[in-house]
Tab-separated table of C-alpha atoms and ligand atoms in Angstrom:
chain	number	residue	atom	x	y	z
A	1	UNK	CA	4.845	-100.184	64.291
A	2	UNK	CA	5.168	-96.308	64.659
A	3	UNK	CA	9.390	-95.607	64.793
A	4	UNK	CA	10.698	-95.696	68.836
A	5	UNK	CA	7.169	-96.880	69.539
A	6	UNK	CA	9.572	-98.489	72.266
A	7	UNK	CA	10.893	-95.890	73.203
A	8	UNK	CA	7.993	-93.548	73.837
A	9	UNK	CA	6.150	-96.025	75.610
A	10	UNK	CA	9.178	-97.603	77.950
A	11	UNK	CA	9.653	-93.977	78.463
A	12	UNK	CA	6.032	-93.155	79.738
A	13	UNK	CA	5.396	-95.912	81.660
A	14	UNK	CA	9.288	-95.617	83.061
A	15	UNK	CA	7.246	-93.693	86.219
A	16	UNK	CA	5.171	-96.469	87.361
A	17	UNK	CA	3.314	-96.585	90.686
A	18	UNK	CA	4.566	-99.399	93.519
A	19	UNK	CA	3.115	-99.910	96.635
A	20	UNK	CA	1.317	-96.632	96.364
A	21	UNK	CA	4.077	-94.804	95.548
A	22	UNK	CA	5.690	-92.790	92.534
A	23	UNK	CA	8.738	-94.812	91.504
A	24	UNK	CA	11.445	-92.937	88.949
A	25	UNK	CA	12.268	-95.433	86.762
A	26	UNK	CA	14.817	-92.966	85.029
A	27	UNK	CA	17.422	-92.679	88.790
A	28	UNK	CA	20.799	-93.609	89.090
A	29	UNK	CA	21.726	-96.940	87.043
A	30	UNK	CA	18.276	-97.546	85.782
A	31	UNK	CA	18.049	-94.228	84.014
A	32	UNK	CA	21.636	-95.039	82.204
A	33	UNK	CA	20.577	-98.694	81.232
A	34	UNK	CA	17.201	-97.080	79.758
A	35	UNK	CA	18.745	-94.344	78.064
A	36	UNK	CA	21.981	-96.477	76.596
A	37	UNK	CA	19.360	-99.519	75.473
A	38	UNK	CA	17.655	-96.947	73.190
A	39	UNK	CA	21.130	-95.762	71.702
A	40	UNK	CA	22.084	-92.861	74.265
A	41	UNK	CA	24.893	-92.207	76.715
A	42	UNK	CA	22.989	-91.995	79.667
A	43	UNK	CA	24.580	-88.247	80.808
A	44	UNK	CA	22.701	-86.675	83.827
A	45	UNK	CA	21.671	-84.114	81.348
A	46	UNK	CA	20.275	-86.840	78.812
A	47	UNK	CA	18.733	-88.360	81.678
A	48	UNK	CA	17.363	-84.494	82.762
A	49	UNK	CA	15.685	-84.243	79.738
A	50	UNK	CA	14.134	-87.663	79.282
A	51	UNK	CA	12.312	-86.836	82.473
A	52	UNK	CA	11.409	-83.710	81.241
A	53	UNK	CA	10.046	-84.831	78.381
A	54	UNK	CA	8.294	-87.671	80.599
A	55	UNK	CA	6.118	-85.304	82.439
A	56	UNK	CA	5.283	-83.096	79.517
A	57	UNK	CA	4.290	-86.137	77.842
A	58	UNK	CA	2.822	-87.435	80.111
A	59	UNK	CA	0.449	-83.892	80.479
A	60	UNK	CA	-0.281	-83.805	77.107
A	61	UNK	CA	-1.719	-87.411	76.531
A	62	UNK	CA	-3.793	-86.281	79.642
A	63	UNK	CA	-4.642	-83.324	77.731
A	64	UNK	CA	-3.573	-81.012	80.997
A	65	UNK	CA	-3.337	-76.725	81.116
A	66	UNK	CA	-0.501	-75.663	79.583
A	67	UNK	CA	1.065	-78.948	77.975
A	68	UNK	CA	1.472	-78.110	74.703
A	69	UNK	CA	3.752	-75.290	75.797
A	70	UNK	CA	6.110	-77.541	77.476
A	71	UNK	CA	6.518	-79.787	74.957
A	72	UNK	CA	6.963	-77.241	72.607
A	73	UNK	CA	9.875	-75.984	74.549
A	74	UNK	CA	11.687	-78.784	75.271
A	75	UNK	CA	12.011	-79.804	71.475
A	76	UNK	CA	12.978	-76.358	70.568
A	77	UNK	CA	16.363	-76.822	69.061
A	78	UNK	CA	15.438	-79.509	67.121
A	79	UNK	CA	15.982	-79.856	63.426
A	80	UNK	CA	14.891	-82.100	60.426
A	81	UNK	CA	17.158	-81.365	57.682
A	82	UNK	CA	16.632	-83.080	54.272
A	83	UNK	CA	19.173	-85.628	52.541
A	84	UNK	CA	18.683	-86.543	49.043
A	85	UNK	CA	19.172	-89.914	48.496
A	86	UNK	CA	18.848	-92.390	45.531
A	87	UNK	CA	15.563	-93.492	47.163
A	88	UNK	CA	14.357	-89.928	47.828
A	89	UNK	CA	14.546	-86.813	50.602
A	90	UNK	CA	15.698	-88.352	53.963
A	91	UNK	CA	14.834	-86.178	57.152
A	92	UNK	CA	18.422	-86.500	59.518
A	93	UNK	CA	16.815	-85.584	62.963
A	94	UNK	CA	19.455	-82.794	64.533
A	95	UNK	CA	19.237	-81.781	68.193
A	96	UNK	CA	21.833	-81.131	70.720
A	97	UNK	CA	23.213	-84.642	71.674
A	98	UNK	CA	21.553	-84.569	75.064
A	99	UNK	CA	18.137	-83.683	73.706
A	100	UNK	CA	18.112	-86.144	70.937
A	101	UNK	CA	16.486	-89.080	72.764
A	102	UNK	CA	14.026	-87.108	74.351
A	103	UNK	CA	13.016	-85.880	70.930
A	104	UNK	CA	12.717	-89.139	69.199
A	105	UNK	CA	10.440	-89.728	72.237
A	106	UNK	CA	8.523	-86.876	70.908
A	107	UNK	CA	8.515	-87.794	67.483
A	108	UNK	CA	7.241	-91.012	68.403
A	109	UNK	CA	4.376	-89.045	70.360
A	110	UNK	CA	3.615	-87.188	67.264
A	111	UNK	CA	3.601	-89.826	64.830
A	112	UNK	CA	1.633	-92.232	67.128
A	113	UNK	CA	-1.284	-89.886	67.800
A	114	UNK	CA	-1.407	-88.815	63.707
A	115	UNK	CA	-1.484	-92.401	63.082
A	116	UNK	CA	-3.392	-93.881	65.630
A	117	UNK	CA	-5.706	-91.169	66.877
A	118	UNK	CA	-6.980	-91.967	70.338
A	119	UNK	CA	-5.278	-94.689	70.201
A	120	UNK	CA	-2.152	-93.395	72.967
A	121	UNK	CA	-4.072	-93.724	76.715
A	122	UNK	CA	-3.431	-93.789	80.136
A	123	UNK	CA	-4.267	-96.755	81.870
A	124	UNK	CA	-7.893	-96.816	83.019
A	125	UNK	CA	-6.803	-97.721	86.679
A	126	UNK	CA	-6.837	-94.625	88.046
A	127	UNK	CA	-4.553	-95.874	90.411
A	128	UNK	CA	-1.643	-96.642	87.507
A	129	UNK	CA	0.355	-94.797	85.899
A	130	UNK	CA	1.101	-96.098	83.101
A	131	UNK	CA	0.173	-96.227	79.453
A	132	UNK	CA	-0.915	-97.717	76.639
A	133	UNK	CA	-0.841	-98.461	72.714
A	134	UNK	CA	-4.217	-99.856	71.749
A	135	UNK	CA	-3.341	-102.114	68.873
A	136	UNK	CA	-6.544	-103.973	68.830
A	137	UNK	CA	-8.795	-103.982	65.867
A	138	UNK	CA	-12.078	-102.473	67.973
A	139	UNK	CA	-9.739	-100.006	70.137
A	140	UNK	CA	-11.096	-100.874	72.938
A	141	UNK	CA	-8.085	-102.225	75.380
A	142	UNK	CA	-8.223	-100.534	78.691
A	143	UNK	CA	-5.695	-101.346	80.797
A	144	UNK	CA	-1.932	-100.956	80.285
A	145	UNK	CA	-1.820	-105.170	81.013
A	146	UNK	CA	-3.957	-107.834	81.361
A	147	UNK	CA	-2.621	-109.591	84.363
A	148	UNK	CA	-2.021	-106.917	86.222
A	149	UNK	CA	-4.609	-104.273	86.300
A	150	UNK	CA	-7.030	-105.844	83.881
A	151	UNK	CA	-7.128	-108.540	85.724
A	152	UNK	CA	-7.233	-106.619	89.546
A	153	UNK	CA	-9.922	-104.084	88.349
A	154	UNK	CA	-12.001	-107.270	86.822
A	155	UNK	CA	-11.913	-108.886	90.276
A	156	UNK	CA	-13.022	-105.062	91.928
A	157	UNK	CA	-16.284	-104.723	89.588
A	158	UNK	CA	-16.578	-108.223	90.427
A	159	UNK	CA	-16.393	-107.914	94.510
A	160	UNK	CA	-18.491	-104.549	94.189
A	161	UNK	CA	-20.969	-106.833	91.964
A	162	UNK	CA	-21.104	-109.305	94.693
A	163	UNK	CA	-21.958	-106.576	97.366
A	164	UNK	CA	-24.491	-105.056	95.625
A	165	UNK	CA	-26.548	-108.004	95.443
B	201	LIG	ZN1	-2.406	-100.070	84.438
């Protein structure tokens, strides 16, 4: 597993559609808990950075318009500094404290797309706003979750076929 893959996926999936409406899972106490779960403080600025990063990453993954520039400006102040240790060179991430979590998510996105090309995808259900990282061997996973979208879409296809007959 790529470092911070869980942070990346949790961030991407923190804006689910519930009853046809997009819900922001980073608002209020849920946002604070989210940030703290991954080592942040949950400050307002930190949450704002996470929200901006989330929409930039959504756009980049969906390959929309000017998304790369937006992502670039969100990580502009991040620096990787080398630190020599007996076991080799380690790259230490330096960012303004409130931007750290968002930058870590961006780096995880970069790692995933490099190491698992094409495996980070939006859920195939167009009414779903969740993403998946496909670790299956054939690489044919389509749904954020088999129990929710997978089954729902199967039922729909089935009903559609029956109607056609
Ligand atoms: Zn889904």
